[in-house]
PDB file of C-alpha atoms in Angstrom:
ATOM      1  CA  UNK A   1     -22.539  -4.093   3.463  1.00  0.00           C
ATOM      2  CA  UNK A   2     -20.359  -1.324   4.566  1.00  0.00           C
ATOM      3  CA  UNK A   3     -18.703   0.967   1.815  1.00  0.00           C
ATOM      4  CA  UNK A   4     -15.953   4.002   2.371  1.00  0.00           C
ATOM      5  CA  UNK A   5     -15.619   6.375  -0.517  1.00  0.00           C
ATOM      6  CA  UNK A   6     -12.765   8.460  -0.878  1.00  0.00           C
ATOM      7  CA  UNK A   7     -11.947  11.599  -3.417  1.00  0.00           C
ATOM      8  CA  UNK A   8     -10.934  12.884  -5.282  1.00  0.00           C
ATOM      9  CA  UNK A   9      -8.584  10.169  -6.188  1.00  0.00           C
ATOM     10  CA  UNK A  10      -5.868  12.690  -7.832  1.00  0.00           C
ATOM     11  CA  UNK A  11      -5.249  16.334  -7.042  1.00  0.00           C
ATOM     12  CA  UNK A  12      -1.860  18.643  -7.908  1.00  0.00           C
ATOM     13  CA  UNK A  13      -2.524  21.653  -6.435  1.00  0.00           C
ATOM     14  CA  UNK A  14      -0.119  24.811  -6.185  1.00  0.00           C
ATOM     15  CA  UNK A  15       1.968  25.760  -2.731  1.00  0.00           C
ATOM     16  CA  UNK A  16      -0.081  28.104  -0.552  1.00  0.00           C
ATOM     17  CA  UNK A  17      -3.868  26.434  -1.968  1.00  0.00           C
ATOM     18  CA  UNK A  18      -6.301  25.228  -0.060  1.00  0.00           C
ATOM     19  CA  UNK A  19      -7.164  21.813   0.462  1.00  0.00           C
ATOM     20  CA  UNK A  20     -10.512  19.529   0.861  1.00  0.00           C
ATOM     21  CA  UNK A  21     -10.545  15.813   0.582  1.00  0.00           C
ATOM     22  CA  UNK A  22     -13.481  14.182   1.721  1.00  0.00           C
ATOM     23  CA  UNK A  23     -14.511  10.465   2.901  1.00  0.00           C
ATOM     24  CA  UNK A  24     -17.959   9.212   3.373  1.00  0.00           C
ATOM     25  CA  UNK A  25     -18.740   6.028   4.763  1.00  0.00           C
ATOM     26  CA  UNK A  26     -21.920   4.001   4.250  1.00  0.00           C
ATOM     27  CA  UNK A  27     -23.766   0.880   5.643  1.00  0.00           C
ATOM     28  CA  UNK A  28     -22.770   1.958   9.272  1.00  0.00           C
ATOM     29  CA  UNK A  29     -23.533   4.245  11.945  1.00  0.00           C
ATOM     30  CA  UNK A  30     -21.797   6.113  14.188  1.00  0.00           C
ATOM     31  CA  UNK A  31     -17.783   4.469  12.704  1.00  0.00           C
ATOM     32  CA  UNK A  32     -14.682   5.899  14.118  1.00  0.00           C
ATOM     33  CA  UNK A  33     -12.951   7.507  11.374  1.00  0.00           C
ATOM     34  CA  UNK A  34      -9.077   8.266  10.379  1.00  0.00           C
ATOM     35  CA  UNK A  35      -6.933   9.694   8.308  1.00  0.00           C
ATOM     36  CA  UNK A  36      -4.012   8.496   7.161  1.00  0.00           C
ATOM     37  CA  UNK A  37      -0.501   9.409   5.125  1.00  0.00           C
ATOM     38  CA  UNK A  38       1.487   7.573   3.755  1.00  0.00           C
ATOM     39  CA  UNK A  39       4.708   9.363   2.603  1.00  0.00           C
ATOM     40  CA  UNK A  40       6.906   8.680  -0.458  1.00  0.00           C
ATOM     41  CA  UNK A  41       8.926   5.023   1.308  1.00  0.00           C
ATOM     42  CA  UNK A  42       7.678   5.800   4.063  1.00  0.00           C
ATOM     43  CA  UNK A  43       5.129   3.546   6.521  1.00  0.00           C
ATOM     44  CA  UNK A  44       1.184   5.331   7.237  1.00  0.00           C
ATOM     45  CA  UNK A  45       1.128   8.015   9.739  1.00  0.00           C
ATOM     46  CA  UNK A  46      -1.926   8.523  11.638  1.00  0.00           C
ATOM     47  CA  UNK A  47      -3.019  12.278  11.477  1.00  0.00           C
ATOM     48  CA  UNK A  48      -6.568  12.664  12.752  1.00  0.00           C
ATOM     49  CA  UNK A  49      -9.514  10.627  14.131  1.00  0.00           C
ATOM     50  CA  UNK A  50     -12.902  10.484  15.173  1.00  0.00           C
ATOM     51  CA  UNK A  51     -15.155   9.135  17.683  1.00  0.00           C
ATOM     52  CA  UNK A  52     -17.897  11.012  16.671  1.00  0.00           C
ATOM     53  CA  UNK A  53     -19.478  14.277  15.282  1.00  0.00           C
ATOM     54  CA  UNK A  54     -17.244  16.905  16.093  1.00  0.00           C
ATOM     55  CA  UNK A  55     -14.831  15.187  18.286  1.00  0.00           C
ATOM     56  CA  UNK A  56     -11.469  15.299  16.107  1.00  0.00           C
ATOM     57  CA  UNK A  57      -8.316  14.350  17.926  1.00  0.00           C
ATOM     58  CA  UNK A  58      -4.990  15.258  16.016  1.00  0.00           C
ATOM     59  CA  UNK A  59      -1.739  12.824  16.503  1.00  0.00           C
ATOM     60  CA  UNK A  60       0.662  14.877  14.712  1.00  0.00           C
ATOM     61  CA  UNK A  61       1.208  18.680  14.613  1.00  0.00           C
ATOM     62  CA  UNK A  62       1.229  20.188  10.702  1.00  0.00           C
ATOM     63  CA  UNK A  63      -0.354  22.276   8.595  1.00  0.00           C
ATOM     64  CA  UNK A  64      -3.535  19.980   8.103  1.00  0.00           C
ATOM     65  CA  UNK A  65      -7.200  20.180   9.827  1.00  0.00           C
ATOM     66  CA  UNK A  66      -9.359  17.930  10.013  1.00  0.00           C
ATOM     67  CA  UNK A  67     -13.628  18.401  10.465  1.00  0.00           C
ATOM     68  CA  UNK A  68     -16.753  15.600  11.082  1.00  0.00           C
ATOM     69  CA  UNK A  69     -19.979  17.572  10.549  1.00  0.00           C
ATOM     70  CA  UNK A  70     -21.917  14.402   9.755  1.00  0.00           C
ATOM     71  CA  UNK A  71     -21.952  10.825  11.237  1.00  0.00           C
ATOM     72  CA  UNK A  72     -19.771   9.268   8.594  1.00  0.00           C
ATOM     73  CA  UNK A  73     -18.471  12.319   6.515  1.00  0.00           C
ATOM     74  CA  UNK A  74     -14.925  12.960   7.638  1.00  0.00           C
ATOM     75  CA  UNK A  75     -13.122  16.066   5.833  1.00  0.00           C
ATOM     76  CA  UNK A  76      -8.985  16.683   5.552  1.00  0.00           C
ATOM     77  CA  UNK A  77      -8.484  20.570   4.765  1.00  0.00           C
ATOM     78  CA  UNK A  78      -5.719  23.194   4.337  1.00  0.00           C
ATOM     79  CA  UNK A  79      -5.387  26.695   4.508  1.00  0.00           C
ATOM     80  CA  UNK A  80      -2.544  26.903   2.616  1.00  0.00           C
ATOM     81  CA  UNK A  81      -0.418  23.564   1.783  1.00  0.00           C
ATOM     82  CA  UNK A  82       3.339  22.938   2.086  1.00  0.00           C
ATOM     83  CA  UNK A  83       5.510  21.223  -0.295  1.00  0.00           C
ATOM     84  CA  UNK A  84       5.765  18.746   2.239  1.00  0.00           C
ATOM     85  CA  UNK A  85       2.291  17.633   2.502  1.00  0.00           C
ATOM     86  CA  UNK A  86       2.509  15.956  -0.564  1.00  0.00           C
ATOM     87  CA  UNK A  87       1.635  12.576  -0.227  1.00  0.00           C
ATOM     88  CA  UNK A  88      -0.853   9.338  -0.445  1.00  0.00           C
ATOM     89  CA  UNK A  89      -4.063  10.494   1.620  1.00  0.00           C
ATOM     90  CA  UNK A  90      -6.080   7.340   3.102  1.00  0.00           C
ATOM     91  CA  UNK A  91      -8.939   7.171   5.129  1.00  0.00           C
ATOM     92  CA  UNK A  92     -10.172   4.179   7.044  1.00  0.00           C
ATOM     93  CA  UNK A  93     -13.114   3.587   9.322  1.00  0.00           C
ATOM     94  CA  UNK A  94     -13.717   1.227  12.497  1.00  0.00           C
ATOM     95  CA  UNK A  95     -16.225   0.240  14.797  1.00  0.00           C
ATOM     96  CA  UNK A  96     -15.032   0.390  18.295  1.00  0.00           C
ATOM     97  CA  UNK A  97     -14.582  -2.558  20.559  1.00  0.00           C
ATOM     98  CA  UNK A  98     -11.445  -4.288  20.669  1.00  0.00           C
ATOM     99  CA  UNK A  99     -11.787  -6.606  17.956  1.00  0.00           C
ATOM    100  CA  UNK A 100     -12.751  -4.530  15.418  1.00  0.00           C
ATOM    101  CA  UNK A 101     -10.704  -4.093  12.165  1.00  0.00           C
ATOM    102  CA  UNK A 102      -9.943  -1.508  10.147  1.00  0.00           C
ATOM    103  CA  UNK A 103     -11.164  -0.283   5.921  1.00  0.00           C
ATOM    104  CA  UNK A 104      -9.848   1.396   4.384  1.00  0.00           C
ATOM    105  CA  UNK A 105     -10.415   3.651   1.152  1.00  0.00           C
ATOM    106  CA  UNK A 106      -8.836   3.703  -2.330  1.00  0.00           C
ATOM    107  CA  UNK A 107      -7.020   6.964  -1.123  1.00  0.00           C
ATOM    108  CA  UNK A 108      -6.024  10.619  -2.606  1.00  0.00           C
ATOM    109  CA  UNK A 109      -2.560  10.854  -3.953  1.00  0.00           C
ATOM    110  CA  UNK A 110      -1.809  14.506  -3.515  1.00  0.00           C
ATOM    111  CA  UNK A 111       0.666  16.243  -5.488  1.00  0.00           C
ATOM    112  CA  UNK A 112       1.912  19.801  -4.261  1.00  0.00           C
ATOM    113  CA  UNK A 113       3.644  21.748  -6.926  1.00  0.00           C
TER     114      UNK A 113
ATOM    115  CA  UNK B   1       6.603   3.708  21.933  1.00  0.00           C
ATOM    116  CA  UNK B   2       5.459   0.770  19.797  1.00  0.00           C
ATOM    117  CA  UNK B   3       7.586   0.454  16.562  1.00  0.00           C
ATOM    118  CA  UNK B   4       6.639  -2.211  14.559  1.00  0.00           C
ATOM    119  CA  UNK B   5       9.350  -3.789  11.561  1.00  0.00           C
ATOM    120  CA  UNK B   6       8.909  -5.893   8.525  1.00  0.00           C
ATOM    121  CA  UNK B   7      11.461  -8.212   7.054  1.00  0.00           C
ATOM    122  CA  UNK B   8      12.231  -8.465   4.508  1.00  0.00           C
ATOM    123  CA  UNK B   9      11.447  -5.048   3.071  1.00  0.00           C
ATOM    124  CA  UNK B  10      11.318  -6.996  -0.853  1.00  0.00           C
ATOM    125  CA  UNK B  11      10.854  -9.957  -1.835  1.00  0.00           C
ATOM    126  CA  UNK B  12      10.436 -11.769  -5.527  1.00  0.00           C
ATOM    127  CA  UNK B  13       9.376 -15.547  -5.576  1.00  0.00           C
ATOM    128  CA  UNK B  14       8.434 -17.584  -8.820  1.00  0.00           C
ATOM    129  CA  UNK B  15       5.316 -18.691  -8.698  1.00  0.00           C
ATOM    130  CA  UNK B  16       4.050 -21.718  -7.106  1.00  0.00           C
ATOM    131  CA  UNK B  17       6.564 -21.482  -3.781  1.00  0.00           C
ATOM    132  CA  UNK B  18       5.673 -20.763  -0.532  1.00  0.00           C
ATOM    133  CA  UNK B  19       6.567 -18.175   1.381  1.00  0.00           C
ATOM    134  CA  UNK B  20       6.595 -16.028   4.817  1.00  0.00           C
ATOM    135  CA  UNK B  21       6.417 -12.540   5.615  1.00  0.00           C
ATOM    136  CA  UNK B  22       7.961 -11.481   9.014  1.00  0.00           C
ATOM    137  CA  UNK B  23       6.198  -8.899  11.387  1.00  0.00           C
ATOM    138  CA  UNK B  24       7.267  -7.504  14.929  1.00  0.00           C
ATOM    139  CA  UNK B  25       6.878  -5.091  17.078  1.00  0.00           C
ATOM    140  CA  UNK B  26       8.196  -4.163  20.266  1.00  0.00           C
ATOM    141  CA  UNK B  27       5.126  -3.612  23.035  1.00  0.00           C
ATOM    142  CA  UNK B  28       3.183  -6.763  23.421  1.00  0.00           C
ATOM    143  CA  UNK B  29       0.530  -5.035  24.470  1.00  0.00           C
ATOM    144  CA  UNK B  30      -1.875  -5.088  22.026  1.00  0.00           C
ATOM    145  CA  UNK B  31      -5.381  -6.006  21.112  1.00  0.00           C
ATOM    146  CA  UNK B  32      -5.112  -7.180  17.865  1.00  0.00           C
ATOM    147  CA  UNK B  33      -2.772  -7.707  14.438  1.00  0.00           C
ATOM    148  CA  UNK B  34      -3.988  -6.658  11.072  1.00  0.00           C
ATOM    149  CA  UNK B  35      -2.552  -7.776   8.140  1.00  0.00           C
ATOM    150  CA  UNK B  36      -3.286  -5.552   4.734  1.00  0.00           C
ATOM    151  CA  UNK B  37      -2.030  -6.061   1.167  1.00  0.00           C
ATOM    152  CA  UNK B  38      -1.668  -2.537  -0.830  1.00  0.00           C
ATOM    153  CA  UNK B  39      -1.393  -2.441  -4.771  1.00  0.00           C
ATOM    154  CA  UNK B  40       0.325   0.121  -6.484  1.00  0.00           C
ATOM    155  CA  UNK B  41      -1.580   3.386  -5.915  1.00  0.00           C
ATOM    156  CA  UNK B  42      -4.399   2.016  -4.509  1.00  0.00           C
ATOM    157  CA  UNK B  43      -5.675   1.931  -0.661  1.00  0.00           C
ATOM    158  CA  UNK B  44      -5.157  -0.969   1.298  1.00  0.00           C
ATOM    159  CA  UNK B  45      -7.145  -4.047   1.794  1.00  0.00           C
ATOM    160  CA  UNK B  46      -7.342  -5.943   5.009  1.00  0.00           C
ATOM    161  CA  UNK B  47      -6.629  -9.708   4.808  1.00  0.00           C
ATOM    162  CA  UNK B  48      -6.204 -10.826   8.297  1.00  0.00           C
ATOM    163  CA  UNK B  49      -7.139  -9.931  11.829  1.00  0.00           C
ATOM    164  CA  UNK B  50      -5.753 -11.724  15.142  1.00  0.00           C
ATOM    165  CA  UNK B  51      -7.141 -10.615  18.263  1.00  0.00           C
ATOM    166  CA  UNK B  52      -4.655 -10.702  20.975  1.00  0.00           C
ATOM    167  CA  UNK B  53      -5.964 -13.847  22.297  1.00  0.00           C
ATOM    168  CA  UNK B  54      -5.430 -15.743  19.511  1.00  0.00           C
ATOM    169  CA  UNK B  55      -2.882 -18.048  17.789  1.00  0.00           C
ATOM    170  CA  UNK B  56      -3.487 -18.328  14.285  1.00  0.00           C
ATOM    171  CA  UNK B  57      -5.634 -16.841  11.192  1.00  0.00           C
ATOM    172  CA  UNK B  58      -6.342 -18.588   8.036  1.00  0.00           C
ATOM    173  CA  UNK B  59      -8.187 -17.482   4.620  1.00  0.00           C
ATOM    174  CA  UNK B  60      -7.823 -19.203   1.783  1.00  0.00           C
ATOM    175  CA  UNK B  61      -3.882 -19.591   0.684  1.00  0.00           C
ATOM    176  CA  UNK B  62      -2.889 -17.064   3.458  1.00  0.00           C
ATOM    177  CA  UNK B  63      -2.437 -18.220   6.878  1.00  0.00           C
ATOM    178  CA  UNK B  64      -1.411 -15.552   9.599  1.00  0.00           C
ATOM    179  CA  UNK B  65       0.065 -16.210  13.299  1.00  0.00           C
ATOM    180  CA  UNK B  66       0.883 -14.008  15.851  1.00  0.00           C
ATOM    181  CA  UNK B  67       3.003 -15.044  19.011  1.00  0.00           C
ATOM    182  CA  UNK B  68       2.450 -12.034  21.564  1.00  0.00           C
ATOM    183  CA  UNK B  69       4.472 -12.657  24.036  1.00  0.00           C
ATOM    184  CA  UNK B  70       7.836 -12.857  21.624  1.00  0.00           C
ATOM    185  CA  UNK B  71       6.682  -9.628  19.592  1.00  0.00           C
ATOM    186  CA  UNK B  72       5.949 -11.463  16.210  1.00  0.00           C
ATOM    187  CA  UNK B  73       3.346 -11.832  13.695  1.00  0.00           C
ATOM    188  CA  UNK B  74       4.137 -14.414  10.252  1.00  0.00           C
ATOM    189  CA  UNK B  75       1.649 -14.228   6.768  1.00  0.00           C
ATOM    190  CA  UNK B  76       2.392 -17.457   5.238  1.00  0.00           C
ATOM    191  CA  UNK B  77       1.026 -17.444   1.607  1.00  0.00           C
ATOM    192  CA  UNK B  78       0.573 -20.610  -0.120  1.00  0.00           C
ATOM    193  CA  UNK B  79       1.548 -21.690  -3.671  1.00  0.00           C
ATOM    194  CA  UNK B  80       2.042 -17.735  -4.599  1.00  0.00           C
ATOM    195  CA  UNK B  81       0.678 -16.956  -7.838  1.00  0.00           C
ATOM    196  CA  UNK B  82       1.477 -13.417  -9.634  1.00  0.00           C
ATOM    197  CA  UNK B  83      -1.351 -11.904  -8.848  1.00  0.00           C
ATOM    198  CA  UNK B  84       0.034 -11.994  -4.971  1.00  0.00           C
ATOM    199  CA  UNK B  85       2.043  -9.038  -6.121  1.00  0.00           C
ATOM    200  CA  UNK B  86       1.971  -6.287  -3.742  1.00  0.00           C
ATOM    201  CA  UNK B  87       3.096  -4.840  -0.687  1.00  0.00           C
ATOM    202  CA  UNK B  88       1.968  -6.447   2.640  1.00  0.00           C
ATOM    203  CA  UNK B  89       1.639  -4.523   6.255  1.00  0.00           C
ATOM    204  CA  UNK B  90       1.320  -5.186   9.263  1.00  0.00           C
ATOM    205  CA  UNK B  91      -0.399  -3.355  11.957  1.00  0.00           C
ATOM    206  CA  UNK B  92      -0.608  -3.745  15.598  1.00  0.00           C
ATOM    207  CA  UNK B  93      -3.885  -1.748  17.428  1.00  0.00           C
ATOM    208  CA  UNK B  94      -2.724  -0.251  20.477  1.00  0.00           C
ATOM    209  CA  UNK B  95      -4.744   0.017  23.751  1.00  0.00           C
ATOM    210  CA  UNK B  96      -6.604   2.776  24.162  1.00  0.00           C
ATOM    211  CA  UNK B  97      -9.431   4.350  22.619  1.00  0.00           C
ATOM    212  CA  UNK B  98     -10.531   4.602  19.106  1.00  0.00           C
ATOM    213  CA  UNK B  99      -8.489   1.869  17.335  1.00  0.00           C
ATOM    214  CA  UNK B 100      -5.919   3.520  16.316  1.00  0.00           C
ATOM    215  CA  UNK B 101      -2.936   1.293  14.987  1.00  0.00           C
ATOM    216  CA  UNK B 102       0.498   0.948  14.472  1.00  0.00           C
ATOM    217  CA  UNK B 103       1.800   0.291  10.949  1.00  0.00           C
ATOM    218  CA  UNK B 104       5.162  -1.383   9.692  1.00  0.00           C
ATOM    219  CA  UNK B 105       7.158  -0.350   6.497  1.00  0.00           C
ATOM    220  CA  UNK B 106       5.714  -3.200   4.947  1.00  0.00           C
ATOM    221  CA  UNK B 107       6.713  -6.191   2.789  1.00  0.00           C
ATOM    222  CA  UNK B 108       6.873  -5.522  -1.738  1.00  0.00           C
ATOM    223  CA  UNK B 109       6.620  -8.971  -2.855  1.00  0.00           C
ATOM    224  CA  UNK B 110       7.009  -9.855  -6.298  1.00  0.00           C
ATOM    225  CA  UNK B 111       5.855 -13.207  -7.701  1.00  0.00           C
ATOM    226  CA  UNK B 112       7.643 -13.993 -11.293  1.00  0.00           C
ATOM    227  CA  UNK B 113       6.217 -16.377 -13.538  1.00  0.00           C
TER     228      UNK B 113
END
């Protein structure tokens, strides 16, 4: 069966810090892969995703990046973070086809102090 | 742009009653609905999926219907217990490539004893 690990599950990090969360997925092969935030009362926000290694495709302009250097290893990074990217990280993983749902991952609730 | 809404935005039941969630969305275009229940903290886990074609979803206590045409999507949860507790999306997948989807604000139910 297919898995999706997220972490770490926690972080407060300091304005102007770097950032790496990291999402693995196992069980499948070649998933597209997302991130998500979901913002204090807010609804999820799509940020990045992936059809494949090295193909990233950003929805949103911000301060985040987002990298695939394996098949189903999907990395959210920061130079330097904002206030404002604090937030509930989540990322989820599909097959494609029309029919296919989405998992997701326990997700990274990101504190920026 | 599709904007999809949930009503009501809370919602506290005793146990044992029946009860609907509302979903809707405004571009009928879609390829499937994806209903997800999201504990406190924690990711979210998917419950339901309609494809586009289709009328009606049932698991267990939960039965989900979707009427494309008119916009709207229903969860209908049976005999709620407490441990129903949590806050339910929706999500619509858009056409296009790589699954992305379109989330609403999402219903917090509350189930008292």
């Amino acid at each position: 069966s297919q898995t999706i690990h997220q972490w770490p599950a926690t972080l407060v990090q300091p304005v102007g810090s770097p950032l790496s969360l990291e999402c693995t997925v196992e069980g499948t092969s070649n998933p597209n892969l997302y991130w998500y935030r979901q913002a204090a009362g807010r609804g999820l926000q799509l940020l990045f995703y992936s059809i494949g290694i090295g193909q990233i495709s950003s929805e949103v302009p911000q301060n985040l990046s987002a990298s695939r250097p394996q098949d189903r290893q999907f990395i959210l990074s920061s130079k330097k973070l904002l206030l404002s990217d604090s937030g509930f990280y989540l990322c989820a993983w599909g097959q494609g086809g029309r029919g296919s749902p989405l998992h997701f991952g326990n997700g990274t609730r990101l504190t920026v102090t | 742009k599709q904007e999809v809404t949930q009503i009501p935005a809370a919602l506290s039941v005793p146990e044992g009653e029946n009860l609907v969630l509302n979903c809707s969305f405004t571009d009928s275009a879609i390829y499937n609905l994806q209903w997800f229940r999201q504990d406190p903290g924690k990711g979210l886990t998917s419950l339901l999926l309609i494809q586009s074609s289709q009328r009606e979803q049932t698991s267990g206590r939960l039965n989900a219907s979707l009427d494309k045409s008119s916009g709207r999507s229903t969860l209908y949860i049976a005999a709620s217990q407490p441990g129903d507790s949590a806050t339910y999306l929706c999500a619509v997948r858009r056409p296009g490539t790589a699954s992305k989807l379109t989330f609403g604000t999402g219903t917090r139910l509350q189930v008292t004893l």
